[in-house]
CSV table of N, CA, C and O in Angstrom, one decimal:
chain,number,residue,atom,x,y,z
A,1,UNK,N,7.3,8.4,-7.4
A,1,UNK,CA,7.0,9.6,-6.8
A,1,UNK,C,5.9,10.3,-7.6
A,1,UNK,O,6.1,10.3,-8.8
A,2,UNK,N,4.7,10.8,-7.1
A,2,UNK,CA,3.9,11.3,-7.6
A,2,UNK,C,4.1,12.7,-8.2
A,2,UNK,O,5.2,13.2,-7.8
A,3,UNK,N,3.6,13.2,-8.8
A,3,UNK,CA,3.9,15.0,-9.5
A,3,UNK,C,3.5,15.8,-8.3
A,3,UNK,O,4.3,16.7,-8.2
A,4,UNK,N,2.5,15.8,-7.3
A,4,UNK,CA,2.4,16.6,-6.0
A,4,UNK,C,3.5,16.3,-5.4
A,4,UNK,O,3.9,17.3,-4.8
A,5,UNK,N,4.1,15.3,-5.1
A,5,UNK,CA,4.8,15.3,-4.2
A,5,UNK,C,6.2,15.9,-4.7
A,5,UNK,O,7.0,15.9,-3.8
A,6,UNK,N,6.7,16.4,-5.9
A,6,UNK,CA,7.6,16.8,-5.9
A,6,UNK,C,7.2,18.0,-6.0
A,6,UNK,O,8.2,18.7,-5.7
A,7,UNK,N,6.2,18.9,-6.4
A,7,UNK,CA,5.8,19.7,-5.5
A,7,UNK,C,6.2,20.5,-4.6
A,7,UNK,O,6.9,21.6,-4.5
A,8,UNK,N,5.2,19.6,-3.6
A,8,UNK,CA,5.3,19.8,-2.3
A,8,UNK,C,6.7,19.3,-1.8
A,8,UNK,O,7.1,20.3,-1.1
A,9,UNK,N,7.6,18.4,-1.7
A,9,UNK,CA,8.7,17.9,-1.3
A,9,UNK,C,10.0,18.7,-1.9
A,9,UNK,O,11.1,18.7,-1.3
A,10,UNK,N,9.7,19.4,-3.1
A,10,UNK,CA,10.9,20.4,-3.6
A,10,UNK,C,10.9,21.8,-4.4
A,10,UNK,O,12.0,22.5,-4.5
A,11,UNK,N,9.7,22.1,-5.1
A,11,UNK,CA,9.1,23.6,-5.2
A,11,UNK,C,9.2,24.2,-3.5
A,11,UNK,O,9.9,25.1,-2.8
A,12,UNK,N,8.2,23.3,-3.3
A,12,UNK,CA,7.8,23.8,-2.1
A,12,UNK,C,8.4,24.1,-0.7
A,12,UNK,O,7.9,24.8,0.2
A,13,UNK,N,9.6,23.3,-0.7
A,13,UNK,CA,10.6,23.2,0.5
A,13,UNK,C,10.8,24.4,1.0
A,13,UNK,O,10.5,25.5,0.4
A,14,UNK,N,11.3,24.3,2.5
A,14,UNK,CA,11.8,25.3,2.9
A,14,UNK,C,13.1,25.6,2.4
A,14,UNK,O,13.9,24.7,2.5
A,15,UNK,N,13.6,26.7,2.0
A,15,UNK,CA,14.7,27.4,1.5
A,15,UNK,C,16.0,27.6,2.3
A,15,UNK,O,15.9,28.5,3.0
A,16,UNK,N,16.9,26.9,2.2
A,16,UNK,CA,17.8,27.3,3.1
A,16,UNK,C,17.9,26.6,4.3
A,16,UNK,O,18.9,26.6,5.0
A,17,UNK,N,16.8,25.9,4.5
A,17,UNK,CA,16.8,25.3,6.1
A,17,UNK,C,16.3,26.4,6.7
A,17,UNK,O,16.5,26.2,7.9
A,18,UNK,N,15.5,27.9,6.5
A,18,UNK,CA,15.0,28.6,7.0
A,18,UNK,C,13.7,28.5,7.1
A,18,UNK,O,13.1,28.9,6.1
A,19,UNK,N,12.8,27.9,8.1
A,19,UNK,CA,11.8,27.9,9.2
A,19,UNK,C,10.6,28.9,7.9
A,19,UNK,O,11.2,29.9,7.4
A,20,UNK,N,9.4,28.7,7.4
A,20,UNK,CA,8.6,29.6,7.1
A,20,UNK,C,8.9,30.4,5.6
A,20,UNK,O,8.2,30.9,4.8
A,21,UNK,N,10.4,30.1,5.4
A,21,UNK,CA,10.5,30.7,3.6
A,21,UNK,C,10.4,30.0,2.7
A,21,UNK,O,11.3,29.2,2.7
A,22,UNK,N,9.7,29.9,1.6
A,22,UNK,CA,9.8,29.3,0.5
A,22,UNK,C,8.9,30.0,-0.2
A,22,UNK,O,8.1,30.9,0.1
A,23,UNK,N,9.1,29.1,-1.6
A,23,UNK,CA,7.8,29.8,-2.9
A,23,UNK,C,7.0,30.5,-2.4
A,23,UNK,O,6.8,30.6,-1.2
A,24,UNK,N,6.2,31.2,-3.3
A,24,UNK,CA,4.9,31.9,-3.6
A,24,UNK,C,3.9,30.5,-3.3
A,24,UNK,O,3.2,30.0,-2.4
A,25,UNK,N,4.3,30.0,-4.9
A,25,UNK,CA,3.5,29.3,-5.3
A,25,UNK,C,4.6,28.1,-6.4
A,25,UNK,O,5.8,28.1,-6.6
A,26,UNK,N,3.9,27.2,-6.8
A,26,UNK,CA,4.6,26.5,-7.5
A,26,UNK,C,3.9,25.2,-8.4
A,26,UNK,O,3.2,24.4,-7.9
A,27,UNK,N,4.4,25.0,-9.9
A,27,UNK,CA,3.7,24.1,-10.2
A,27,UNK,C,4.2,22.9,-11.6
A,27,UNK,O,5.2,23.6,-11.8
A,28,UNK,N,4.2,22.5,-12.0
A,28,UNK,CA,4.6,21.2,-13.2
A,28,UNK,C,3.5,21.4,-13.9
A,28,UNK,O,2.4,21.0,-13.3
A,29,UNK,N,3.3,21.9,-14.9
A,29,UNK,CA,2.7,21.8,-16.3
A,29,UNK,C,3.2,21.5,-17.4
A,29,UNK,O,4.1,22.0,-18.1
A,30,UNK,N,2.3,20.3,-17.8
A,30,UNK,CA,2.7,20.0,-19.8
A,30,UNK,C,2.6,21.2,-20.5
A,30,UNK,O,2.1,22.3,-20.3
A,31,UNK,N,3.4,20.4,-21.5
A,31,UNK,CA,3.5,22.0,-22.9
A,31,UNK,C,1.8,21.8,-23.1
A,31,UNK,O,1.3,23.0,-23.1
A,32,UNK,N,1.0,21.0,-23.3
A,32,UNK,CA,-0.2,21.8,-23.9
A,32,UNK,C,-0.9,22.4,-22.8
A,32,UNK,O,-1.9,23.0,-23.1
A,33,UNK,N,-0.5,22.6,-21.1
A,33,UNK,CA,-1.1,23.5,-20.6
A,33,UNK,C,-1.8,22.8,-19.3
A,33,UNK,O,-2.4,23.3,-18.4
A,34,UNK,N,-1.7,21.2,-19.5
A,34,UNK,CA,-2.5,20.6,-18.7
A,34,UNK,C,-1.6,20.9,-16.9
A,34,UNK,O,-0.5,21.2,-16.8
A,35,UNK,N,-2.4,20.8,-15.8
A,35,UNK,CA,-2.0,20.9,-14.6
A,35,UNK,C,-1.6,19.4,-14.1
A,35,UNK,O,-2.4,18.5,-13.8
A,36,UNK,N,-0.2,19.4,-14.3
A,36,UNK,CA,0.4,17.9,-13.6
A,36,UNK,C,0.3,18.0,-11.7
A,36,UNK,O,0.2,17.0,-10.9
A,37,UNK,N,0.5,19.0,-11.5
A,37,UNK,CA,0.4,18.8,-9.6
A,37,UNK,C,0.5,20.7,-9.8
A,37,UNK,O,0.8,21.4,-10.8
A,38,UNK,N,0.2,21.2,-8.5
A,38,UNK,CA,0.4,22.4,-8.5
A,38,UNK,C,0.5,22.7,-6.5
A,38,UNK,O,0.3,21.7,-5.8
A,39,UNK,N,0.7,23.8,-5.9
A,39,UNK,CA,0.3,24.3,-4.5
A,39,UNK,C,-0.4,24.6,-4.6
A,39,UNK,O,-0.8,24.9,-5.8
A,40,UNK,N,-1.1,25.0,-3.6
A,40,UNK,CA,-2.4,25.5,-3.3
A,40,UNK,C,-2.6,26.9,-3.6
A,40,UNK,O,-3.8,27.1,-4.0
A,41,UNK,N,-1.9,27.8,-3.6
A,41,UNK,CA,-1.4,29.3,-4.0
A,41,UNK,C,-1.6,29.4,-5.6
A,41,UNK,O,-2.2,30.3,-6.2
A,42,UNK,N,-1.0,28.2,-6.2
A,42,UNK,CA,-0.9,28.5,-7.3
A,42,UNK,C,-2.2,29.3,-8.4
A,42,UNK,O,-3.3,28.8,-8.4
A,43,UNK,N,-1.8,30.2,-9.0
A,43,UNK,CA,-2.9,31.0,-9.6
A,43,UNK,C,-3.4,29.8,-11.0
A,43,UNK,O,-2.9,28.9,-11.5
A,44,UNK,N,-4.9,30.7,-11.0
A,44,UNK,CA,-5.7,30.0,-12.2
A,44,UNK,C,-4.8,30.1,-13.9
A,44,UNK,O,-4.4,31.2,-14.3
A,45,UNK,N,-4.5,28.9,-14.5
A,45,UNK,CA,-3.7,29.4,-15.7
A,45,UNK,C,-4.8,29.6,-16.7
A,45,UNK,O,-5.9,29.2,-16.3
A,46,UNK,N,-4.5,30.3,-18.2
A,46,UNK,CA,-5.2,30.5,-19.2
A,46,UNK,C,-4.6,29.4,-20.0
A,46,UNK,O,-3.6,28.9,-19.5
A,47,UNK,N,-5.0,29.2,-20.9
A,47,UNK,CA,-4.0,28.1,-22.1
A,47,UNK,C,-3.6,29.1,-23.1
A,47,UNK,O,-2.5,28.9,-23.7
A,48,UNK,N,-4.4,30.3,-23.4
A,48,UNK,CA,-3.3,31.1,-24.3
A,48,UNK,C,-1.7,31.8,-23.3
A,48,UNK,O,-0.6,32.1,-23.7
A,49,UNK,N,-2.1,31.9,-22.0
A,49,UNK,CA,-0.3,31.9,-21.4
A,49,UNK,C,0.2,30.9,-21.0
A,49,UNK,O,1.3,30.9,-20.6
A,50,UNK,N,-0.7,29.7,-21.1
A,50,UNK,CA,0.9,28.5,-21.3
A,50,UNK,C,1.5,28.7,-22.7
A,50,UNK,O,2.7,28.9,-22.9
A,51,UNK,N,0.6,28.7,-23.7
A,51,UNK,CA,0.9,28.7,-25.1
A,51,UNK,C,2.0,29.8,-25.6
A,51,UNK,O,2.9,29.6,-26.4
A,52,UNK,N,1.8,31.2,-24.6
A,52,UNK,CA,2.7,32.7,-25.1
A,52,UNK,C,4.1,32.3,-24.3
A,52,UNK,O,5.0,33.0,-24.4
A,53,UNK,N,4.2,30.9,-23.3
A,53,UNK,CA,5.3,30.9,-22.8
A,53,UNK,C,6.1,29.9,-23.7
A,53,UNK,O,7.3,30.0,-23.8
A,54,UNK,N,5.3,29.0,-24.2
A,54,UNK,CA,6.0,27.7,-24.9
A,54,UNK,C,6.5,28.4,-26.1
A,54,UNK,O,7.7,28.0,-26.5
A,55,UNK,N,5.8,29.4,-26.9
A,55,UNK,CA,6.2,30.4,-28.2
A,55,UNK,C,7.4,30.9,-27.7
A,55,UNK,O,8.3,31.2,-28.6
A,56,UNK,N,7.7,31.1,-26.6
A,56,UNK,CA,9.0,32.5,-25.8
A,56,UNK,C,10.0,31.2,-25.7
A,56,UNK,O,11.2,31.5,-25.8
A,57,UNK,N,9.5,29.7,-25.4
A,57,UNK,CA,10.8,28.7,-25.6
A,57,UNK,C,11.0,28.5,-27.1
A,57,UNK,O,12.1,28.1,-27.6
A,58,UNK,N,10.1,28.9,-27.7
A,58,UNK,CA,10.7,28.2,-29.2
A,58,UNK,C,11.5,29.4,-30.0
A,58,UNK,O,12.5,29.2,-30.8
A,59,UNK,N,10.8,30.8,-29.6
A,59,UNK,CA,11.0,32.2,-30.5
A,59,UNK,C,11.7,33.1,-29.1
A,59,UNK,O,11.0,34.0,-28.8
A,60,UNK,N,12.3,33.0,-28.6
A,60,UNK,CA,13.3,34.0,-27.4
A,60,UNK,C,13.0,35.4,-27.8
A,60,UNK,O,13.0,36.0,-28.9
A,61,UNK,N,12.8,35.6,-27.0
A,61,UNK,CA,12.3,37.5,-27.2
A,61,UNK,C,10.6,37.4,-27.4
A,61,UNK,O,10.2,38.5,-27.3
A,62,UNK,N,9.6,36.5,-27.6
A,62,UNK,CA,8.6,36.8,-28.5
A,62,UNK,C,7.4,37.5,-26.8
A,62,UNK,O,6.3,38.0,-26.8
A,63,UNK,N,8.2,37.1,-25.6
A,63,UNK,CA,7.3,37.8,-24.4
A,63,UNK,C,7.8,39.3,-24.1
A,63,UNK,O,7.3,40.0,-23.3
A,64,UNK,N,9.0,39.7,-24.9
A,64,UNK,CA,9.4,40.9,-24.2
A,64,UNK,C,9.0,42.0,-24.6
A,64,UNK,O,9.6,42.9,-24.1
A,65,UNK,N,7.9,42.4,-25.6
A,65,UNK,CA,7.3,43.8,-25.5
A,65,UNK,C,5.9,43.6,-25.1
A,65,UNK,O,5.1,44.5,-25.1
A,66,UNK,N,5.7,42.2,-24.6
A,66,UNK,CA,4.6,42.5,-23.3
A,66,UNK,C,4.6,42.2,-22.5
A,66,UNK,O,3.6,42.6,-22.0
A,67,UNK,N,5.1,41.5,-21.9
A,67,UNK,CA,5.2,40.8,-20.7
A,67,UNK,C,5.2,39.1,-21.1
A,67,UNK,O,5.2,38.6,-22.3
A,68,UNK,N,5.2,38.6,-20.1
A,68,UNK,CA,4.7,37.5,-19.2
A,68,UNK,C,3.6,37.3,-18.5
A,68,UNK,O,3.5,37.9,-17.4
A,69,UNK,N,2.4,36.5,-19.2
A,69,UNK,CA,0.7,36.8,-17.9
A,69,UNK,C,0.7,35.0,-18.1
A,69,UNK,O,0.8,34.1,-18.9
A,70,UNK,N,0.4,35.2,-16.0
A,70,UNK,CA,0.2,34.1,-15.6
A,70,UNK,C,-1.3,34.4,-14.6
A,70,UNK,O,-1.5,35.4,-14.0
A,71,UNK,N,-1.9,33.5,-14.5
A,71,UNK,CA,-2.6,33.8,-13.9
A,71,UNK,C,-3.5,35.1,-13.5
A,71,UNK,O,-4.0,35.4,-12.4
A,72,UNK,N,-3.4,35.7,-14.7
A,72,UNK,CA,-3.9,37.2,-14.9
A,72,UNK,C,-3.1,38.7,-14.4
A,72,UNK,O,-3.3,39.9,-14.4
A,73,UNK,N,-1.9,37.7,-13.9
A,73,UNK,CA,-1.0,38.9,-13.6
A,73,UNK,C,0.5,39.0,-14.8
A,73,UNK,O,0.9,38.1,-15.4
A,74,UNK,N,0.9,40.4,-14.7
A,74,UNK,CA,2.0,40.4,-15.7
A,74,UNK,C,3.0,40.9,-15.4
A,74,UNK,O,3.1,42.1,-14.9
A,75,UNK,N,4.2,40.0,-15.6
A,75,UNK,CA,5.5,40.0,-15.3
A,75,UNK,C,6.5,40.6,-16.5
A,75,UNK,O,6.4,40.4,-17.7
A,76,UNK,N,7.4,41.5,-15.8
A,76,UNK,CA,8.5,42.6,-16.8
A,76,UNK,C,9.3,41.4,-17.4
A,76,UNK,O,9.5,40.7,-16.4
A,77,UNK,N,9.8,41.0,-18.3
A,77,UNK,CA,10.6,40.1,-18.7
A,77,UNK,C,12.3,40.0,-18.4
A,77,UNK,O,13.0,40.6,-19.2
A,78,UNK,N,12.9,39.4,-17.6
A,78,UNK,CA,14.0,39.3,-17.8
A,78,UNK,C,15.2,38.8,-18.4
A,78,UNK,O,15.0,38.6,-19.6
A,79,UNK,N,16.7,38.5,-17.9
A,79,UNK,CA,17.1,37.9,-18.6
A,79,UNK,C,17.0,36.2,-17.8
A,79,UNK,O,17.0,35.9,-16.6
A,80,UNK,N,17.0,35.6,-18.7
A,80,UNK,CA,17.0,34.1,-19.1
A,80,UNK,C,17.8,33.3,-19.7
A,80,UNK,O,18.9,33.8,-19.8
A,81,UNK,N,17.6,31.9,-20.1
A,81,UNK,CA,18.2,31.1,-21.3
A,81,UNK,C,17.3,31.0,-21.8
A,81,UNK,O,16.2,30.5,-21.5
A,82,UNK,N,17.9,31.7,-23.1
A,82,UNK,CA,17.1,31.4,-24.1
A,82,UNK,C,16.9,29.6,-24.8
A,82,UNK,O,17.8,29.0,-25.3
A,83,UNK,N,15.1,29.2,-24.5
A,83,UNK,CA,15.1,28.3,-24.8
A,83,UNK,C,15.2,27.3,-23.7
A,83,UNK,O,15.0,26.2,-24.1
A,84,UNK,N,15.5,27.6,-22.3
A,84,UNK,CA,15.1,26.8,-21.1
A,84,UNK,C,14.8,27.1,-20.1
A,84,UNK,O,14.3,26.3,-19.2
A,85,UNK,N,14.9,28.7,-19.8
A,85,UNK,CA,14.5,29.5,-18.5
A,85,UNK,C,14.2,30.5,-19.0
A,85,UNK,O,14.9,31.0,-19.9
A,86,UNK,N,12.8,31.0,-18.4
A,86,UNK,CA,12.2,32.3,-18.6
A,86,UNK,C,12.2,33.0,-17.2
A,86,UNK,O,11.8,32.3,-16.2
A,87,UNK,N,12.5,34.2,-17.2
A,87,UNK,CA,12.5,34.7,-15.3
A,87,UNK,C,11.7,36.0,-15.9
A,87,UNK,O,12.0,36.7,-16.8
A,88,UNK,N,10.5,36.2,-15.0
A,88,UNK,CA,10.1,37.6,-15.2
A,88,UNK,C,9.7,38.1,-13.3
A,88,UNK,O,9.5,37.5,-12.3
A,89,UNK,N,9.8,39.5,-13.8
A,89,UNK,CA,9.7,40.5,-12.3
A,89,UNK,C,8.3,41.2,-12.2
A,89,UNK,O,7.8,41.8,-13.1
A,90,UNK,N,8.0,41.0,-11.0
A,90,UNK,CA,6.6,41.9,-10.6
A,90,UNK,C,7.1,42.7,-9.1
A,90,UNK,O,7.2,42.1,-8.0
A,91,UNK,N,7.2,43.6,-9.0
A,91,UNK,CA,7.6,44.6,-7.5
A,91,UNK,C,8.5,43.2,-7.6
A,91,UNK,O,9.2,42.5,-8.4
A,92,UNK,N,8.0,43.2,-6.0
A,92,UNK,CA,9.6,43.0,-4.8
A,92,UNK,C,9.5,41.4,-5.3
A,92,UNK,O,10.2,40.8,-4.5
A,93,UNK,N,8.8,40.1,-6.7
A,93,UNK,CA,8.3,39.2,-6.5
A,93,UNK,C,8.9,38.7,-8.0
A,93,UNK,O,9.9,39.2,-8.4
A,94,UNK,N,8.2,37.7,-8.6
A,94,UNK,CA,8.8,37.4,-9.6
A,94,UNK,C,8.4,35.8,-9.8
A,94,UNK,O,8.0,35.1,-8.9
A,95,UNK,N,8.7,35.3,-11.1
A,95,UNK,CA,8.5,33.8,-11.5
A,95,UNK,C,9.9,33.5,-12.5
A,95,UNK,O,10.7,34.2,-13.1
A,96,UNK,N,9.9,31.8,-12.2
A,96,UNK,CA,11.0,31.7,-12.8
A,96,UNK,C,10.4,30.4,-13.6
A,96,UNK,O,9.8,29.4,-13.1
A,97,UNK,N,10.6,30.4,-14.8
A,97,UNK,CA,10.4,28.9,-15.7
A,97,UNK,C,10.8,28.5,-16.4
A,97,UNK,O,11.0,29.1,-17.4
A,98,UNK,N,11.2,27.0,-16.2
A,98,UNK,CA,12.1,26.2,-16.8
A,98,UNK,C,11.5,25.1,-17.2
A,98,UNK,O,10.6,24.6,-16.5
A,99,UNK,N,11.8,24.5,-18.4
A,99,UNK,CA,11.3,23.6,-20.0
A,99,UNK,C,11.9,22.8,-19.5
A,99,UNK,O,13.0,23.0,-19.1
A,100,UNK,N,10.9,21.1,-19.5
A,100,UNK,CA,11.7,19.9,-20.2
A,100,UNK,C,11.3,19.5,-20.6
A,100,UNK,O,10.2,20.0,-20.9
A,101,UNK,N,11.8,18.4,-20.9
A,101,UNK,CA,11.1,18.0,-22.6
A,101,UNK,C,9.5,17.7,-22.6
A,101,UNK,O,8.7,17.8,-23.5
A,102,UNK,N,9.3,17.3,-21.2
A,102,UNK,CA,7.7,17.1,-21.2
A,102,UNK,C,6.6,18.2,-20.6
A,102,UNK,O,5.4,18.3,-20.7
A,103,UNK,N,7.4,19.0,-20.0
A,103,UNK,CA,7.0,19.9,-18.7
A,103,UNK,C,7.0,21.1,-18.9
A,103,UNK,O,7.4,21.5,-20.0
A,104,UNK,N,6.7,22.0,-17.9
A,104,UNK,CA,7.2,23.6,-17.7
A,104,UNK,C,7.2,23.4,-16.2
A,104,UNK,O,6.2,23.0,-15.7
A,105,UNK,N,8.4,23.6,-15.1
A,105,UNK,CA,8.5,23.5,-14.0
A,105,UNK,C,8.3,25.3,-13.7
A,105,UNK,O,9.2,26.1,-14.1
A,106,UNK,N,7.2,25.8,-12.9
A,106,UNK,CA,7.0,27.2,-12.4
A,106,UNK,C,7.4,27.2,-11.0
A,106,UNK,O,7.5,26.2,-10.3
A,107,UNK,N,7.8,28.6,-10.4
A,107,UNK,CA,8.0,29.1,-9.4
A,107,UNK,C,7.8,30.3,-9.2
A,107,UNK,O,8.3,31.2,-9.8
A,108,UNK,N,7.0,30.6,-8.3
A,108,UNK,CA,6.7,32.3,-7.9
A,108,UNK,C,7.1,32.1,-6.7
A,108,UNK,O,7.0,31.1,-5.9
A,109,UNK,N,7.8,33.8,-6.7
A,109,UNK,CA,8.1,33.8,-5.6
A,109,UNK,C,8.2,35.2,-5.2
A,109,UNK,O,8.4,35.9,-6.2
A,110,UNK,N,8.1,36.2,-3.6
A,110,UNK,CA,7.8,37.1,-3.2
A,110,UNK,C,9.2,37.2,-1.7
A,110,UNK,O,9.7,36.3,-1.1
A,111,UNK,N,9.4,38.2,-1.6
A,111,UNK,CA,9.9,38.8,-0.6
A,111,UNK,C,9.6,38.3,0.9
A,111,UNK,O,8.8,38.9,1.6
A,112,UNK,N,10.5,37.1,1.4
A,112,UNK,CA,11.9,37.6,1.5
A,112,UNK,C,13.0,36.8,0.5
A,112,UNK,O,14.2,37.0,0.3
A,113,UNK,N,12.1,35.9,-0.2
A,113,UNK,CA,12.7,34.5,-0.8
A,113,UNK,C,13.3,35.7,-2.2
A,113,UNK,O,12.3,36.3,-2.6
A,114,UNK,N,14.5,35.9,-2.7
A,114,UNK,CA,15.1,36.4,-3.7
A,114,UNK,C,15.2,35.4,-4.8
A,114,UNK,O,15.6,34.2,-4.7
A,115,UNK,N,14.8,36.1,-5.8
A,115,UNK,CA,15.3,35.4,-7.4
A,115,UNK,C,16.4,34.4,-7.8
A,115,UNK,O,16.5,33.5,-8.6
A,116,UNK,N,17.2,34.9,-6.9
A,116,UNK,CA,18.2,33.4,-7.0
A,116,UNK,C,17.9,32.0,-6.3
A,116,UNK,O,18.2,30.9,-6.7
A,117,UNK,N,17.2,32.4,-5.1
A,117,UNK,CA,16.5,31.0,-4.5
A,117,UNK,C,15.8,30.8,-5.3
A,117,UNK,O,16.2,29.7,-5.7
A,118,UNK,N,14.8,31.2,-5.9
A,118,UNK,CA,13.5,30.9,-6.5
A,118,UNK,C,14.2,30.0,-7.9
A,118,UNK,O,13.8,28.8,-8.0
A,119,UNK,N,15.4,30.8,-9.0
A,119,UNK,CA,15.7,30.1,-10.0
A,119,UNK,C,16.2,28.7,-9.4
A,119,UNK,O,15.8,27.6,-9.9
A,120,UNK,N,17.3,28.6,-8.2
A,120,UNK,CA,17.8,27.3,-8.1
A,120,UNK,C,16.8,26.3,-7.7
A,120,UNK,O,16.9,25.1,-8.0
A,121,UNK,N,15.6,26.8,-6.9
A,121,UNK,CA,14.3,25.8,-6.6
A,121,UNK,C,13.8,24.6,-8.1
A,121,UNK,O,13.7,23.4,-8.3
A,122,UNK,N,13.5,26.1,-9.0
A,122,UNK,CA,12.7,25.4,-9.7
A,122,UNK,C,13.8,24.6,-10.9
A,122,UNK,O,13.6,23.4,-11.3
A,123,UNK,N,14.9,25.6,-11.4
A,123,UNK,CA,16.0,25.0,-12.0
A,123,UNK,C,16.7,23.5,-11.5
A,123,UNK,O,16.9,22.5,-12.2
A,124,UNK,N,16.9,23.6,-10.5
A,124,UNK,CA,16.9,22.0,-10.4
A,124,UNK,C,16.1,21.1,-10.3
A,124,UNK,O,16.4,20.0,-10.7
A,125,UNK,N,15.1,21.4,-10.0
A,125,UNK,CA,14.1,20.5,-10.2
A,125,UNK,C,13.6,19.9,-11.7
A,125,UNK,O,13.3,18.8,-12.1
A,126,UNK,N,13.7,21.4,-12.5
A,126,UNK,CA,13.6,20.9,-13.6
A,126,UNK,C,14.6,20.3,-14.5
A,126,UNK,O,14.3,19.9,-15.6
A,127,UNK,N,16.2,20.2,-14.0
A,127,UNK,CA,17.1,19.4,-14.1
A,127,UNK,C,17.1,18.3,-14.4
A,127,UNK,O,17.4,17.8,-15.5
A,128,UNK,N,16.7,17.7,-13.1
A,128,UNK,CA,16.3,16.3,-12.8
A,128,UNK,C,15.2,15.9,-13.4
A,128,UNK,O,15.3,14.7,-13.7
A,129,UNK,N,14.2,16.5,-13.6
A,129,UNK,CA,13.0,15.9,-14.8
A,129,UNK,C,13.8,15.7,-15.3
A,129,UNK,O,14.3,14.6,-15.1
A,130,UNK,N,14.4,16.6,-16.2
A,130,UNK,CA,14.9,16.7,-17.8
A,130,UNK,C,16.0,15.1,-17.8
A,130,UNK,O,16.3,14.5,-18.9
A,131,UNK,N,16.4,14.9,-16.6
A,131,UNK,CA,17.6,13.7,-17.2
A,131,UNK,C,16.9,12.6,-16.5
A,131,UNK,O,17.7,11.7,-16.2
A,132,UNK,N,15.4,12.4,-15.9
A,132,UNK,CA,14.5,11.4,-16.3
A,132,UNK,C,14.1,11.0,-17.7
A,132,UNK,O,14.2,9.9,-18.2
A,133,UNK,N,13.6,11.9,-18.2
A,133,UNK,CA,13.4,12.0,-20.0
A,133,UNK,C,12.2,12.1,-19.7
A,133,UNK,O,11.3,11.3,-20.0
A,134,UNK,N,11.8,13.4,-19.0
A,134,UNK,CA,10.7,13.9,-18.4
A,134,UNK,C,11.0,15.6,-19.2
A,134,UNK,O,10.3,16.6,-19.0
């Protein structure tokens, strides 16, 4: 299976079996930043905020007195696992990101789709990398 196609086939799914809801946006990036597959939505990344997210997997706490910036936007930091899930909030919207050993599985996502859909989207997915030895 190709990196778009999980993507598009499980970022990207519709949620719930509901017609029209899913992600923002969504995408699989290596730790150095490179773009493995992404949606079409997905915003332009910098390599210093892949780099301030991979620092926030190794040092927990090190995004919370500024945020989270992706794509030139910045997210309030929430809570997480430290060290596998980072979730930050923007208004009614939000991103969720989860580490495997090769990867960063992203998810944005906006109203009506809530933060718990958004974590289980991208959390499982990045699950299942992770026990490919992905």
């Amino acid at each position: 299976m190709s990196w778009q196609t999980y993507v598009d086939e499980h970022l990207m799914a519709e949620i719930d079996g509901q017609q029209g809801q899913h992600l923002a946006a969504g995408a699989i990036v290596g730790h150095d930043g490179s773009i493995w597959a992404k949606s079409s939505k997905f915003p332009e990344l910098k390599a210093s905020e892949v780099s301030d997210i991979m620092k926030d997997f190794d040092e927990p706490g090190h995004l919370a007195p500024t945020g989270l910036h992706l794509g030139g936007s910045k997210y309030m930091m929430i809570q997480g696992e430290p060290g596998a899930v980072i979730r930050g909030k923007k208004g009614p919207g939000g991103i969720t990101t989860k580490k495997t050993g090769q990867a960063l599985v992203l998810g944005i996502y906006e109203e009506p789709v809530t933060p718990g859909q958004c974590n289980i989207a991208v959390e499982r997915l990045g699950d299942y990398l992770a026990e490919q030895g992905l």
